[in-house]
PDB file of C-alpha atoms in Angstrom:
ATOM      1  CA  TYR K   1     102.882  79.486  96.835  1.00  0.00           C
ATOM      2  CA  PHE K   2     100.439  82.241  97.783  1.00  0.00           C
ATOM      3  CA  ASN K   3      98.453  79.857  99.978  1.00  0.00           C
ATOM      4  CA  LEU K   4     101.612  78.617 101.686  1.00  0.00           C
ATOM      5  CA  LEU K   5     102.790  82.148 102.460  1.00  0.00           C
ATOM      6  CA  ASN K   6      99.321  83.204 103.630  1.00  0.00           C
ATOM      7  CA  HIS K   7      99.496  80.319 106.082  1.00  0.00           C
ATOM      8  CA  LEU K   8     103.102  80.810 107.250  1.00  0.00           C
ATOM      9  CA  ILE K   9     103.576  84.583 107.487  1.00  0.00           C
ATOM     10  CA  PRO K  10     101.224  85.069 110.464  1.00  0.00           C
ATOM     11  CA  TYR K  11     103.277  82.494 112.399  1.00  0.00           C
ATOM     12  CA  TYR K  12     106.502  84.358 111.606  1.00  0.00           C
ATOM     13  CA  VAL K  13     104.947  87.589 112.851  1.00  0.00           C
ATOM     14  CA  LYS K  14     103.553  85.885 115.976  1.00  0.00           C
ATOM     15  CA  GLU K  15     107.046  84.575 116.797  1.00  0.00           C
ATOM     16  CA  GLY K  16     108.428  88.115 116.549  1.00  0.00           C
ATOM     17  CA  LYS K  17     110.354  87.548 113.352  1.00  0.00           C
ATOM     18  CA  THR K  18     110.744  90.654 111.223  1.00  0.00           C
ATOM     19  CA  TYR K  19     112.739  89.333 108.258  1.00  0.00           C
ATOM     20  CA  LEU K  20     111.856  86.603 105.760  1.00  0.00           C
ATOM     21  CA  SER K  21     113.899  85.733 102.676  1.00  0.00           C
ATOM     22  CA  ILE K  22     112.198  84.231  99.643  1.00  0.00           C
ATOM     23  CA  ALA K  23     114.224  83.277  96.582  1.00  0.00           C
ATOM     24  CA  PHE K  24     113.345  82.052  93.114  1.00  0.00           C
ATOM     25  CA  GLY K  25     115.898  80.821  90.628  1.00  0.00           C
ATOM     26  CA  CYS K  26     116.001  79.946  86.963  1.00  0.00           C
ATOM     27  CA  THR K  27     118.658  79.588  84.294  1.00  0.00           C
ATOM     28  CA  GLY K  28     120.013  83.079  83.681  1.00  0.00           C
ATOM     29  CA  GLY K  29     117.973  84.706  86.449  1.00  0.00           C
ATOM     30  CA  ARG K  30     116.497  87.391  84.228  1.00  0.00           C
ATOM     31  CA  HIS K  31     113.090  86.188  83.064  1.00  0.00           C
ATOM     32  CA  ARG K  32     111.013  83.575  84.930  1.00  0.00           C
ATOM     33  CA  SER K  33     112.379  84.209  88.403  1.00  0.00           C
ATOM     34  CA  VAL K  34     112.055  87.976  87.940  1.00  0.00           C
ATOM     35  CA  ALA K  35     108.433  87.638  86.820  1.00  0.00           C
ATOM     36  CA  LEU K  36     107.620  85.302  89.723  1.00  0.00           C
ATOM     37  CA  ILE K  37     109.127  87.493  92.416  1.00  0.00           C
ATOM     38  CA  ASN K  38     107.569  90.659  90.976  1.00  0.00           C
ATOM     39  CA  ASN K  39     104.180  88.940  90.999  1.00  0.00           C
ATOM     40  CA  LEU K  40     104.716  87.768  94.572  1.00  0.00           C
ATOM     41  CA  ALA K  41     105.943  91.214  95.659  1.00  0.00           C
ATOM     42  CA  ASN K  42     102.829  92.887  94.245  1.00  0.00           C
ATOM     43  CA  TYR K  43     100.655  90.354  96.038  1.00  0.00           C
ATOM     44  CA  LEU K  44     102.420  90.742  99.404  1.00  0.00           C
ATOM     45  CA  GLU K  45     102.493  94.536  99.173  1.00  0.00           C
ATOM     46  CA  GLY K  46      98.749  94.408  98.537  1.00  0.00           C
ATOM     47  CA  LYS K  47      98.461  92.502 101.834  1.00  0.00           C
ATOM     48  CA  GLY K  48     100.274  95.360 103.618  1.00  0.00           C
ATOM     49  CA  HIS K  49     103.734  93.803 103.926  1.00  0.00           C
ATOM     50  CA  LYS K  50     106.839  95.955 103.473  1.00  0.00           C
ATOM     51  CA  LEU K  51     109.322  94.460 101.030  1.00  0.00           C
ATOM     52  CA  PHE K  52     112.796  94.799  99.644  1.00  0.00           C
ATOM     53  CA  VAL K  53     113.216  93.052  96.282  1.00  0.00           C
ATOM     54  CA  LYS K  54     116.650  92.323  94.881  1.00  0.00           C
ATOM     55  CA  HIS K  55     117.123  90.796  91.437  1.00  0.00           C
ATOM     56  CA  ARG K  56     120.604  89.340  91.867  1.00  0.00           C
ATOM     57  CA  ASP K  57     121.408  88.418  88.262  1.00  0.00           C
ATOM     58  CA  MET K  58     119.556  91.073  86.245  1.00  0.00           C
ATOM     59  CA  ASN K  59     122.785  92.813  85.176  1.00  0.00           C
ATOM     60  CA  LYS K  60     124.968  89.717  85.106  1.00  0.00           C
ATOM     61  CA  ASP K  61     125.941  90.005  81.414  1.00  0.00           C
ATOM     62  CA  GLU K  62     126.634  93.730  81.746  1.00  0.00           C
ATOM     63  CA  ILE K  63     128.932  93.092  84.695  1.00  0.00           C
ATOM     64  CA  LYS K  64     130.750  90.335  82.831  1.00  0.00           C
ATOM     65  CA  ILE K  65     131.297  92.551  79.790  1.00  0.00           C
ATOM     66  CA  LYS K  66     132.615  95.395  81.932  1.00  0.00           C
ATOM     67  CA  SER K  67     135.006  93.098  83.788  1.00  0.00           C
ATOM     68  CA  ASP K  68     136.384  91.730  80.497  1.00  0.00           C
ATOM     69  CA  LEU K  69     137.607  95.201  79.420  1.00  0.00           C
TER      70      LEU K  69
END
C-alpha cells in the first residue's frame, strides 16, 4: 500500500484536497489494524505529511464494561 499512496497522494495535493481518510479493519480492532496504521503513520510522517491517527476500537472492551455497570 505504500506504493499506491506514494502514487496517489501527489494527485490529491495537486487537486487542492487537504484531507484523506485511510482505514484498516480487523476482528477486534486492537492488534493487526493498529499495527498497520501505526506503521503507515510513521512512514507518511517521515515523508513530511501531517497526520491525525484515531484507533476507534482500542478501548472497546473497557467501554462495554463501564456501560454494563
